[in-house]
Short mmCIF file of C-alpha atoms in Angstrom, two decimals:
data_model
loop_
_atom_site.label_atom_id
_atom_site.label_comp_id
_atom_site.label_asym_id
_atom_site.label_seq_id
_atom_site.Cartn_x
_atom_site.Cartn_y
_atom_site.Cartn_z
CA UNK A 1 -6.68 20.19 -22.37
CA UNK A 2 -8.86 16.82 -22.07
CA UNK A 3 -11.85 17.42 -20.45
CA UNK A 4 -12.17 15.13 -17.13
CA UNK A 5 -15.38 12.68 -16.63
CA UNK A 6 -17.27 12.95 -13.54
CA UNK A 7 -17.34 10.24 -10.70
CA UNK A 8 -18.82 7.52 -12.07
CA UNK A 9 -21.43 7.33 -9.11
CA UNK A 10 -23.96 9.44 -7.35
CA UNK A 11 -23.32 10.21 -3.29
CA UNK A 12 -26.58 8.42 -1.60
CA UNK A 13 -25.45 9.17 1.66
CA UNK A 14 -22.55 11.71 3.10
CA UNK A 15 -20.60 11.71 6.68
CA UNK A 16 -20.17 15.08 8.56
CA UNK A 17 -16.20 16.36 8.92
CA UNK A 18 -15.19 19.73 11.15
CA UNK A 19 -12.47 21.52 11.28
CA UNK A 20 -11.25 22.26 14.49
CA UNK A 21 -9.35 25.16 15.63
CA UNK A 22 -5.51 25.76 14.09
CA UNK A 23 -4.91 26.26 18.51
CA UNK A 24 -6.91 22.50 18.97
CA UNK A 25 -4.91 21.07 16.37
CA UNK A 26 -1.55 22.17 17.44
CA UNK A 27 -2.68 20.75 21.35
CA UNK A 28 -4.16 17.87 20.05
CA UNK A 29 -0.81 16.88 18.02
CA UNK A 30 1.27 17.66 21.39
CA UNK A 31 -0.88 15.38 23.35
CA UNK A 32 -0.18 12.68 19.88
CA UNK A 33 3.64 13.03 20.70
CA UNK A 34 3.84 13.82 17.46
CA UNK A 35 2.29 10.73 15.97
CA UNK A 36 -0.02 11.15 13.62
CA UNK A 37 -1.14 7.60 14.05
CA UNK A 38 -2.02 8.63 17.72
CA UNK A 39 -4.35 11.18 16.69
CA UNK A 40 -8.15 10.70 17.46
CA UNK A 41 -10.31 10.33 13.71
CA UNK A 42 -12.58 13.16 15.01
CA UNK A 43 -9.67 15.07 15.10
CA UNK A 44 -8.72 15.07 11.49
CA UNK A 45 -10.49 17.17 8.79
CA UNK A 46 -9.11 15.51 5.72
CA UNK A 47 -7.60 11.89 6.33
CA UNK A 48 -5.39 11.04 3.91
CA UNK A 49 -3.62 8.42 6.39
CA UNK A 50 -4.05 5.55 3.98
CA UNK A 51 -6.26 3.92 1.52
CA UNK A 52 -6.19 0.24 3.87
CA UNK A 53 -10.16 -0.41 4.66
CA UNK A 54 -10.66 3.58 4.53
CA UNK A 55 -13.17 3.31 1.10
CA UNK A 56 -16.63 4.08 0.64
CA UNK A 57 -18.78 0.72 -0.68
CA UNK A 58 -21.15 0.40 -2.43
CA UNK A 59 -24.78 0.26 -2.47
CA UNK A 60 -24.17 -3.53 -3.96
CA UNK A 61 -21.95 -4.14 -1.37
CA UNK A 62 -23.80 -3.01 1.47
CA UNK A 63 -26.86 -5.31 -0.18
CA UNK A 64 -24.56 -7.71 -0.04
CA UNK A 65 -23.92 -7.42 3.90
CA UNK A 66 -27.64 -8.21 4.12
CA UNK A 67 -26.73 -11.37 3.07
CA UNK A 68 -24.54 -12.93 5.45
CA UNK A 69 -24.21 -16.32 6.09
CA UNK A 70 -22.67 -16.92 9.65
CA UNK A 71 -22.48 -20.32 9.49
CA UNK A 72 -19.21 -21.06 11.18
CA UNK A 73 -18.04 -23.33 8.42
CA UNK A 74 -19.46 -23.67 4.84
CA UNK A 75 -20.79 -19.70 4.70
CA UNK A 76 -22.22 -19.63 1.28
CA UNK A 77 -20.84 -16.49 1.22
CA UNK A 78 -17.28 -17.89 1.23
CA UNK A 79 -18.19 -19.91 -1.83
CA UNK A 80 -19.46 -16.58 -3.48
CA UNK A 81 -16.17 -15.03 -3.00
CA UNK A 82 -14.04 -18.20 -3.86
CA UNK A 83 -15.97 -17.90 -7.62
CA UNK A 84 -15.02 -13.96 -7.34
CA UNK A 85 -11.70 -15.13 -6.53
CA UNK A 86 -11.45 -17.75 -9.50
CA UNK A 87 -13.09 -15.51 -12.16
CA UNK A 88 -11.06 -12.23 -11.24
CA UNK A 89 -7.44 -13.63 -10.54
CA UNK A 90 -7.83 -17.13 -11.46
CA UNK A 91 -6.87 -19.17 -8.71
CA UNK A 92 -8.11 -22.36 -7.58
CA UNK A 93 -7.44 -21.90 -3.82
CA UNK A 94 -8.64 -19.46 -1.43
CA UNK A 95 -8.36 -19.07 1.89
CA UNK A 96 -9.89 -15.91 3.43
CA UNK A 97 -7.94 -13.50 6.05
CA UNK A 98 -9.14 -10.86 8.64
CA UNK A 99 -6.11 -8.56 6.09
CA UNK A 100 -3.11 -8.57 4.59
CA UNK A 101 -0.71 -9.05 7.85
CA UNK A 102 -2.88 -12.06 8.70
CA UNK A 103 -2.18 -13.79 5.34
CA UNK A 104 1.32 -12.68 5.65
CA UNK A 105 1.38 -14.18 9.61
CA UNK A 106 0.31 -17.46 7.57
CA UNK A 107 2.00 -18.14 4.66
CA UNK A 108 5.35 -17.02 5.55
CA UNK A 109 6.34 -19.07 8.24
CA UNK A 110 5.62 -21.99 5.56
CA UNK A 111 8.01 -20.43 3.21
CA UNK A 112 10.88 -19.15 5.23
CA UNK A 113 13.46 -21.20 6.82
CA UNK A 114 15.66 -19.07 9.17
CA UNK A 115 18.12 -16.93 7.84
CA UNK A 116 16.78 -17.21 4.21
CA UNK A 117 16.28 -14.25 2.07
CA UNK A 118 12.84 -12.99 0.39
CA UNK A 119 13.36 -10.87 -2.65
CA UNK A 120 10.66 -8.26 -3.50
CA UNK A 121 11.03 -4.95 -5.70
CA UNK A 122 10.53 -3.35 -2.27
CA UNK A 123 8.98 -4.44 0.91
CA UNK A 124 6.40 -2.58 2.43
CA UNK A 125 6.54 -2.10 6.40
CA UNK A 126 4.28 -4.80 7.27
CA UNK A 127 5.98 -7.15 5.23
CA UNK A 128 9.25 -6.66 5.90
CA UNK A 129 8.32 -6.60 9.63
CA UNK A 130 6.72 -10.32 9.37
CA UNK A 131 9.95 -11.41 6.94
CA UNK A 132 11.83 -10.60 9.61
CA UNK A 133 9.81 -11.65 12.72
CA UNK A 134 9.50 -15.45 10.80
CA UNK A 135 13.48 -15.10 10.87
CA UNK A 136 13.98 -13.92 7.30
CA UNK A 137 15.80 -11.26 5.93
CA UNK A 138 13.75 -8.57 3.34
CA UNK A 139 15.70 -7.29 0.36
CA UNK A 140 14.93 -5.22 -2.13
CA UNK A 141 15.52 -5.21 -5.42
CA UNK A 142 13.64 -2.50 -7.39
CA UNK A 143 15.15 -0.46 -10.60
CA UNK A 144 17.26 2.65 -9.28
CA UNK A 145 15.11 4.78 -11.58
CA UNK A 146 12.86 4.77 -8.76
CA UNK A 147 14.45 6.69 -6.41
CA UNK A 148 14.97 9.37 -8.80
CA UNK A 149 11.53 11.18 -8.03
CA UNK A 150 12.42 13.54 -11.06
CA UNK A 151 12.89 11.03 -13.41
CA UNK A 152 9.16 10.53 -15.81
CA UNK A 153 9.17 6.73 -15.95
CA UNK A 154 5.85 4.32 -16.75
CA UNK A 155 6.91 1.33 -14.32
CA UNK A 156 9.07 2.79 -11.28
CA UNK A 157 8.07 -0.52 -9.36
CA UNK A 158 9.61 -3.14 -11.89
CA UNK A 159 12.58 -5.38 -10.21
CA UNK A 160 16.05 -4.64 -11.47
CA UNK A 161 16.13 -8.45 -12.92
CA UNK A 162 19.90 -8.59 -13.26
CA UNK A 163 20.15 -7.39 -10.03
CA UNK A 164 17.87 -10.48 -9.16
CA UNK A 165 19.29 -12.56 -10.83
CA UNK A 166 22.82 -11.97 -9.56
CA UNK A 167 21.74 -11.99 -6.05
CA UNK A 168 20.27 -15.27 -5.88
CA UNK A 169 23.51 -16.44 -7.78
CA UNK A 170 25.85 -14.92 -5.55
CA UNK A 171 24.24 -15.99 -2.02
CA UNK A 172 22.96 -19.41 -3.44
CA UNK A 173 19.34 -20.29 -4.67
CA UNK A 174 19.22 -22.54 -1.31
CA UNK A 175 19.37 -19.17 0.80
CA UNK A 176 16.88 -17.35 -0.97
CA UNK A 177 13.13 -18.56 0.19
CA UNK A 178 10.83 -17.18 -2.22
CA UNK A 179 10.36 -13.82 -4.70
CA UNK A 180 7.54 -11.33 -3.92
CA UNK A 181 6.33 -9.09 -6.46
CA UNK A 182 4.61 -6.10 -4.63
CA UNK A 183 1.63 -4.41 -7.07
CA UNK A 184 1.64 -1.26 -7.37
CA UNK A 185 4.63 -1.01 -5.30
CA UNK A 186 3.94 1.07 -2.32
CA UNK A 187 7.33 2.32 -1.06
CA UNK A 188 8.13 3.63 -4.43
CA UNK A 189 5.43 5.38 -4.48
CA UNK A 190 2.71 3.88 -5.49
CA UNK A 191 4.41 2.57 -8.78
CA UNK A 192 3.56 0.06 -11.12
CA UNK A 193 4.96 -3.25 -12.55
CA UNK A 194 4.85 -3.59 -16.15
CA UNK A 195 3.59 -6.84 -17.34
CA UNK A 196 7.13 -7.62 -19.42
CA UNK A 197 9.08 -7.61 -15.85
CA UNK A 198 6.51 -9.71 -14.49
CA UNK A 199 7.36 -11.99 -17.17
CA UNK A 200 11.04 -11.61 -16.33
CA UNK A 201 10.78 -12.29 -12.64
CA UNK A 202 9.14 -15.55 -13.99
CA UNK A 203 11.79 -16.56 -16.27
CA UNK A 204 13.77 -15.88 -13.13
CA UNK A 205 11.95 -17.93 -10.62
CA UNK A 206 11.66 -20.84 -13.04
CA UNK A 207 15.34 -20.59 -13.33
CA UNK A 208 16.35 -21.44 -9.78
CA UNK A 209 12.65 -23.13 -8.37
CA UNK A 210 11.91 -20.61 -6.34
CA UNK A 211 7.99 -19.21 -6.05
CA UNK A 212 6.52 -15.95 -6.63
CA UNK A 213 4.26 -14.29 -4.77
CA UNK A 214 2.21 -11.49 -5.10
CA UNK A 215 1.47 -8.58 -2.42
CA UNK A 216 -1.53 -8.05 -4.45
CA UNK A 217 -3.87 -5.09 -2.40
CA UNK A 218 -3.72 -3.01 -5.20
CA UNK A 219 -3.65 -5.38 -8.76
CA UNK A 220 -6.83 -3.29 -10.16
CA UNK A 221 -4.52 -0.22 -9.60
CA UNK A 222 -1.48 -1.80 -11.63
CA UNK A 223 -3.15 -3.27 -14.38
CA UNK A 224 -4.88 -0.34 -15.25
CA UNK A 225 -1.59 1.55 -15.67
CA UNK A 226 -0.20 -1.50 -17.61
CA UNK A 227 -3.42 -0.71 -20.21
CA UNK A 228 -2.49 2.89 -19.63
CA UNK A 229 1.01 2.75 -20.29
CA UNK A 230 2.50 -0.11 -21.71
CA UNK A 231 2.33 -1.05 -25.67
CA UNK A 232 0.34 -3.88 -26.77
CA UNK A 233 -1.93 -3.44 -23.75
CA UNK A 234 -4.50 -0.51 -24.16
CA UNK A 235 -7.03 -2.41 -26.29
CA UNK A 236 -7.26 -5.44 -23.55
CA UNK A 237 -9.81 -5.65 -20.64
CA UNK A 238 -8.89 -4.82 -17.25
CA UNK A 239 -9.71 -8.09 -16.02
CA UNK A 240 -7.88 -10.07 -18.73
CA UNK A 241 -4.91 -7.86 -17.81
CA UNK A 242 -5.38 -8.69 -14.07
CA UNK A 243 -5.58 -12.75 -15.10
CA UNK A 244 -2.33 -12.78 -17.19
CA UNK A 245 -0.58 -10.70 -14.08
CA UNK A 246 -1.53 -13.14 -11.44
CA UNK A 247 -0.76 -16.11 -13.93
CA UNK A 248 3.13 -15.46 -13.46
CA UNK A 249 2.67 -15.90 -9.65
CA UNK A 250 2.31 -19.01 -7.77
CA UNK A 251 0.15 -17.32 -5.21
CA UNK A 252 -0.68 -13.99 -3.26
CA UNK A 253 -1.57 -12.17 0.17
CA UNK A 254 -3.76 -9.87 -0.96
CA UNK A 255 -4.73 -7.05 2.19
CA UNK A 256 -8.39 -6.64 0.19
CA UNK A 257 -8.67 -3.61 2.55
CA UNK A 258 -7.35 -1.73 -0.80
CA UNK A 259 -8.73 -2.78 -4.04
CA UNK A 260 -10.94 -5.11 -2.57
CA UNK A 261 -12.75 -1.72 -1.27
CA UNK A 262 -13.69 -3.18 2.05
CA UNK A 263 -13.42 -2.24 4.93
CA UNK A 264 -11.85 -5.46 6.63
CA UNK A 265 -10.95 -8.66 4.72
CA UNK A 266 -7.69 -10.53 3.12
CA UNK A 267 -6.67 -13.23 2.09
CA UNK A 268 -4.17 -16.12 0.55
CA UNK A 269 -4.74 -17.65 -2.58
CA UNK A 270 -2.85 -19.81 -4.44
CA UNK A 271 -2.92 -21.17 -8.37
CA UNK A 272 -2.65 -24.76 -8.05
CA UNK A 273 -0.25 -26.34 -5.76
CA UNK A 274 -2.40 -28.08 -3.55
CA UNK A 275 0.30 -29.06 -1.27
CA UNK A 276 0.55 -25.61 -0.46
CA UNK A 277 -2.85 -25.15 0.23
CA UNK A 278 -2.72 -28.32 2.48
CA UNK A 279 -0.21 -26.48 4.83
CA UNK A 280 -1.94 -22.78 4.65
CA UNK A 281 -5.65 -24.52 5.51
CA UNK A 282 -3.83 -25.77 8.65
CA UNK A 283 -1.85 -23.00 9.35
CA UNK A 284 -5.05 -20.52 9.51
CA UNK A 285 -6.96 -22.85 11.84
CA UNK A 286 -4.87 -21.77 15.02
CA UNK A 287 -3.98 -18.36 13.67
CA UNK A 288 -7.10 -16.48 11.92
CA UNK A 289 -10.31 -18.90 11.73
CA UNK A 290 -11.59 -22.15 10.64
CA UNK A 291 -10.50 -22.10 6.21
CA UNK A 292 -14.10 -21.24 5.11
CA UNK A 293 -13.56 -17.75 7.29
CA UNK A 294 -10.61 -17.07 8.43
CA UNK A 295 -11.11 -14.11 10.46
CA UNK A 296 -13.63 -12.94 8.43
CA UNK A 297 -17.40 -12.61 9.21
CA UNK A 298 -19.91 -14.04 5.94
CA UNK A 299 -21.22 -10.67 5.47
CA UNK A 300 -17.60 -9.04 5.22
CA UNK A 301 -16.84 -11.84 2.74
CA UNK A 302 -19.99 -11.35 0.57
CA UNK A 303 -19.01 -7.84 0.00
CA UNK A 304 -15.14 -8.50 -0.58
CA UNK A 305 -16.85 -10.86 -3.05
CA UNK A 306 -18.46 -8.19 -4.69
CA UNK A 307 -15.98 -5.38 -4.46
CA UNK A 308 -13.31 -7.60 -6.11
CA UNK A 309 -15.59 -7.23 -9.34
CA UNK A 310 -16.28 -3.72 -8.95
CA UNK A 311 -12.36 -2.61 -8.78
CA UNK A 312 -11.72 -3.89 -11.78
CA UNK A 313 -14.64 -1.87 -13.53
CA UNK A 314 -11.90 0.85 -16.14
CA UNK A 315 -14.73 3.84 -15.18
CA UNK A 316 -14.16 3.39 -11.48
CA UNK A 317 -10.49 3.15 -11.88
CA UNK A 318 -10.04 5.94 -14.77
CA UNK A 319 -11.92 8.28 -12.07
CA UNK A 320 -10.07 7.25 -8.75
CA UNK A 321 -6.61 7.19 -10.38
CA UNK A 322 -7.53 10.88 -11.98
CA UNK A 323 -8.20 12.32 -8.83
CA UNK A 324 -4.68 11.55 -7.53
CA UNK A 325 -3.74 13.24 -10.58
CA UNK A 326 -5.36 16.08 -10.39
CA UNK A 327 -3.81 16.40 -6.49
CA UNK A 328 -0.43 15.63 -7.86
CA UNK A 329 -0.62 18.17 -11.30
CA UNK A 330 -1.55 20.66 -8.53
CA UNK A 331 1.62 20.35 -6.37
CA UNK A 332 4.12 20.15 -9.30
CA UNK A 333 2.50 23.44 -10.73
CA UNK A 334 3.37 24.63 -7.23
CA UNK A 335 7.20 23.42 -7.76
CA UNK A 336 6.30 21.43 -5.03
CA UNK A 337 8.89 18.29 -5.49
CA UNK A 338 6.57 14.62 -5.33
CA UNK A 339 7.50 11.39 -7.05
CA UNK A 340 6.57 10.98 -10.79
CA UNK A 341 5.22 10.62 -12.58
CA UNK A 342 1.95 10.49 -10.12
CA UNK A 343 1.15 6.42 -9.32
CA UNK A 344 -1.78 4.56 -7.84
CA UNK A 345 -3.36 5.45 -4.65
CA UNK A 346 -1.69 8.50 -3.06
CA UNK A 347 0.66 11.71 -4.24
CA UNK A 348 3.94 11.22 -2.50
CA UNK A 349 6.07 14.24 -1.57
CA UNK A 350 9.47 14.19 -2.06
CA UNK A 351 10.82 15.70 1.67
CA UNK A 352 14.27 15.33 0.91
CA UNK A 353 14.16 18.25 -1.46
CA UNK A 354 10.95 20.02 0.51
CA UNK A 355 12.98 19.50 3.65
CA UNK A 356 16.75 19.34 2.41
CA UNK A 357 17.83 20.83 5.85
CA UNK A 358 16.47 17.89 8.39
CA UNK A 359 18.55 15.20 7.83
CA UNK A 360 17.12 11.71 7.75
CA UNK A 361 17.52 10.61 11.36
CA UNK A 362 15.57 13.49 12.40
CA UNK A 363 12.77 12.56 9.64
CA UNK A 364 12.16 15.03 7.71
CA UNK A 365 9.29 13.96 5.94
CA UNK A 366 7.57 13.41 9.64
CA UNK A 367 8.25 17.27 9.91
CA UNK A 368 6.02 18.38 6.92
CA UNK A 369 3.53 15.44 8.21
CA UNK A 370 3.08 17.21 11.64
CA UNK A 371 3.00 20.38 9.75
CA UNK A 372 0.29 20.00 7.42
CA UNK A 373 -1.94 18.93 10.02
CA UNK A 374 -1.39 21.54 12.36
CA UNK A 375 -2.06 23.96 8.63
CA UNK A 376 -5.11 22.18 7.41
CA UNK A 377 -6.68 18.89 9.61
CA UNK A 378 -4.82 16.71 7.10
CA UNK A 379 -3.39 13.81 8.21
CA UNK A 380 -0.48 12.09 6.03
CA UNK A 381 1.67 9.50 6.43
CA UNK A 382 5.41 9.13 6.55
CA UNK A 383 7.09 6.80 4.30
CA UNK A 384 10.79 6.79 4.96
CA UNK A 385 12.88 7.07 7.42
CA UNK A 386 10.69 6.93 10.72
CA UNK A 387 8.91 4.05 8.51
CA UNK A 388 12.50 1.96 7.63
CA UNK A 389 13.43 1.77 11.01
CA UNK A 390 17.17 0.28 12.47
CA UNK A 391 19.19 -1.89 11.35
CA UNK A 392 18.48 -5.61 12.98
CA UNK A 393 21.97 -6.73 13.60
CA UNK A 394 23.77 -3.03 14.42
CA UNK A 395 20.44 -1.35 15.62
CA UNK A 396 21.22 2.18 13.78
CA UNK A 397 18.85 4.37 11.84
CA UNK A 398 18.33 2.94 8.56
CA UNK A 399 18.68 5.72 5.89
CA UNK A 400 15.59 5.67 3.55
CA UNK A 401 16.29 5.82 0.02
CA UNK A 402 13.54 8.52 -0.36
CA UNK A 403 11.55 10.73 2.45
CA UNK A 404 8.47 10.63 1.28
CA UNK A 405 5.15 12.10 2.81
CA UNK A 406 2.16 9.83 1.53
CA UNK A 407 -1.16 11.56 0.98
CA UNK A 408 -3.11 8.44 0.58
CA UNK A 409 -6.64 8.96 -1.56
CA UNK A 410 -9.57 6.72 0.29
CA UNK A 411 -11.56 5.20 -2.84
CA UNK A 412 -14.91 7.18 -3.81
CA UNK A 413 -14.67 9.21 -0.13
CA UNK A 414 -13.44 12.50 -0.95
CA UNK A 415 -14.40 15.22 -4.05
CA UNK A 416 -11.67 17.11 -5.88
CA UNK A 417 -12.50 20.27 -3.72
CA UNK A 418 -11.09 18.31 -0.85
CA UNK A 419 -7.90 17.73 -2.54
CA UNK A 420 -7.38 21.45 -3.55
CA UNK A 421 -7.22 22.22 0.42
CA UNK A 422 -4.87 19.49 0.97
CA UNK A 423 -3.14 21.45 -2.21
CA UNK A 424 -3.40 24.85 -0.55
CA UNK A 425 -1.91 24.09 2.85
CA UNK A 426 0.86 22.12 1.05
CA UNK A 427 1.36 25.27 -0.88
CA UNK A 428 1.52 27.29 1.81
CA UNK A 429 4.04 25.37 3.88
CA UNK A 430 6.15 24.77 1.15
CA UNK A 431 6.13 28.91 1.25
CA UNK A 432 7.72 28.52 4.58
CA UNK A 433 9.88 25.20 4.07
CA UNK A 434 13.07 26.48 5.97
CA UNK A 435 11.29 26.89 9.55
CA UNK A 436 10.27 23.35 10.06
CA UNK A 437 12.38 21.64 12.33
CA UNK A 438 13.13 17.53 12.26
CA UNK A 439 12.44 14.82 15.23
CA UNK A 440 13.71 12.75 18.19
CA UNK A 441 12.19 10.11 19.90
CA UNK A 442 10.86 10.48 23.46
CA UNK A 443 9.50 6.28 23.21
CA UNK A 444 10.40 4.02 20.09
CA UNK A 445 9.16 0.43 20.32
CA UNK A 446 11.17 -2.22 18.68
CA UNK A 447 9.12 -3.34 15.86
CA UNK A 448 6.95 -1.10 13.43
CA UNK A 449 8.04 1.81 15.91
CA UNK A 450 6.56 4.79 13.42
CA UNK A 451 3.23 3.22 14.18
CA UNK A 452 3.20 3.58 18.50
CA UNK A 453 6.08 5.79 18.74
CA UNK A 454 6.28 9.56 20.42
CA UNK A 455 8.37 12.27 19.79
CA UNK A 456 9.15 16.09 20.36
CA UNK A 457 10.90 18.99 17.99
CA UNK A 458 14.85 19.28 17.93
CA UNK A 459 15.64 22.87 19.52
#
């Protein structure tokens, strides 16, 4: 066995957590109807709700915060993170967001004309929620090895590219508005795309004229398992990894919340079409900020200027992605079914097999959710199901491909002693799998319902 580095920091300062009662949990998750969204922080003993603005920065960040210029227009601090930008991804054009759904609520209304499809390997909610709101329709198009959580492959995010290919044949390049390519691909979980499909969704794109862009909130992530795991790769640096990746796209929302490793900021940028950039500097005015902010505050973009650099440092990222490791290695020595092999940012559990009795419109993976944090204060997320939502023109459940419980790791927060109780309470429910029971709605809101909605136990 290899023997694992230590964190490649030291803690300068720490943030109290309690445990509250197993009785105040199971109240307090009553009172949530359910919703684990809906539950108060100082609730939680462990949250592992997601990795979005959740990190710990550093002390060069939080230097850097010092430093900010609130000039509304001009902020030498957006200048700072426009080199950042340039030197990291190698973009010319940036335009800062407050996150990722801002940049999204910008660009995409530019791209879309109603009724036109967006091809991605697979949308994550947010996305697909603004495709659709702009009038789109979200497909996805990711390899079917990916929904086989069994199956050990390197690159469970990559696009099937004849299935690409054939769809924008079939339903006409003119109907199709633009490719995304989501990195590390969340609703897989967590799984990356290898630099040789990136290169094939080019070849695509350049085929019919249509653009790619990249959900990019966690590139540091993928191209460290493209170094990790695919040949011709593991002698390069991360960030020359990172600039061929983003030099097969035409330009990215990037939620920076991630491996930005801040706790607000986004952004748009784009490689070279200035046209484009034309349209998104106007666009932002009305929607986010004046172009030289954008929702963002100089201080927040001074240390999204910095933390860009710092995610792409191979010690930081050999050490964060080894702690999900560690939590997933645990849980499959259990027999605890999860989807690998493990991927970037969170363990995901696969609650089709944990749960095989709830049957997806009762949400099974919701049901081990609520259950591990009425076992342990740990707070998950549900990614299937609940998540997916209905159908837009028939307004039925939409079966999930997977139901998945996401245990989302916050970057440098938590120590491997936290993720053997997250380990242990999994362990223990999974000793009791057959008494959990699935979910109904009491209140489910039209759009992004898993994040507002209530519910209560099927008798």
């Amino acid at each position: 066995m290899s023997r694992r580095k230590a964190e490649p920091y030291k803690i300068k300062m720490v943030e109290s957590i309690k445990l509250i009662s197993r009785e105040e949990r199971e109240r307090k998750i009553i009172e949530a109807g359910y919703n684990q969204f809906a539950l108060r922080a100082e609730d939680i003993y462990i949250d592992l709700l997601t990795d979005s603005g959740t990190g710990a920065m550093s002390d060069n960040q939080w230097a850097g915060i010092m430093l900010g210029d609130e000039s509304y227009a001009g902020s030498r601090n957006f200048y700072n993170l426009e080199k950042s930008t340039n030197d990291v991804i190698g973009y010319k054009y940036l335009v800062p967001t407050h996150q990722g759904r801002g940049a999204e609520n910008v660009l995409f209304p530019i791209l879309i004309q109603k009724g036109q499809y967006v091809l991605n390997n697979m949308h994550f909610d947010t996305t697909k929620a603004h495709v659709e709101l702009k009038n789109g329709r979200a497909i996805n198009l990711v390899i079917e090895d990916a929904f086989d959580t069994e199956k050990e492959h390197p690159f469970k995010g990559n696009f099937d590219l004849n299935k690409l290919d054939s769809f924008i044949n079939e339903h006409g390049v003119e109907n199709c508005a633009f490719i995304i390519i989501t990195v590390t691909c969340n609703s897989a979980g967590g799984q990356p795309v290898s630099m040789e499909n990136i290169k094939g969704v080019r070849k695509i794109a350049d085929k019919y004229g249509l653009k790619v862009v990249f959900d990019a909130a966690r590139y540091a992530e993928n191209a460290y398992f493209i170094k990790k795991r695919e040949a011709g790769y593991e002698d390069k640096e991360i960030i020359d990894i990172v600039r061929e990746m983003f030099s097969y796209g035409d330009a990215l929302t990037m939620s920076a919340k991630k491996d930005g490793i801040v706790n607000m900021g986004g952004m748009i940028a784009i490689k070279e079409d200035e046209e484009l950039y034309t349209q998104v500097r106007s666009m932002v005015v009305p929607i986010e900020g004046f172009p030289t902010y954008g929702g963002l505050s100089g201080r927040d973009m001074e240390a999204l200027a910095r933390g860009l650099r710092e995610s792409i440092e191979e010690d930081y990222l050999e050490s964060r992605i080894g702690q999900i490791e560690y939590l997933g290695q645990r849980l499959i020595d259990a027999g605890i079914p999860i989807q690998r092999p493990v991927g970037g940012h969170a363990v995901f559990v696969d609650c089709k097999k944990f749960c095989p009795h709830i049957p997806y419109y009762q949400f099974p993976a919701q049901a081990v959710c609520v259950e591990l944090y009425k076992e342990a204060g740990v707070r998950g997320v549900e990614i299937g199901s609940f998540l997916l939502g209905r159908d837009p023109d028939t307004k039925e459940h939409i079966e999930s491909p997977m139901e998945l419980l996401r245990l989302t790791i916050p970057r440098r927060v938590y120590t491997d002693n936290h993720m053997d109780v997250v380990a242990d309470a999994l362990i223990e429910i999974w000793k009791r799998r057959d008494t959990l029971k699935g979910f109904e709605f009491t209140y489910e809101p039209e759009v992004l319902r898993h994040f507002t909605a209530r519910l209560k136990p099927i008798e």
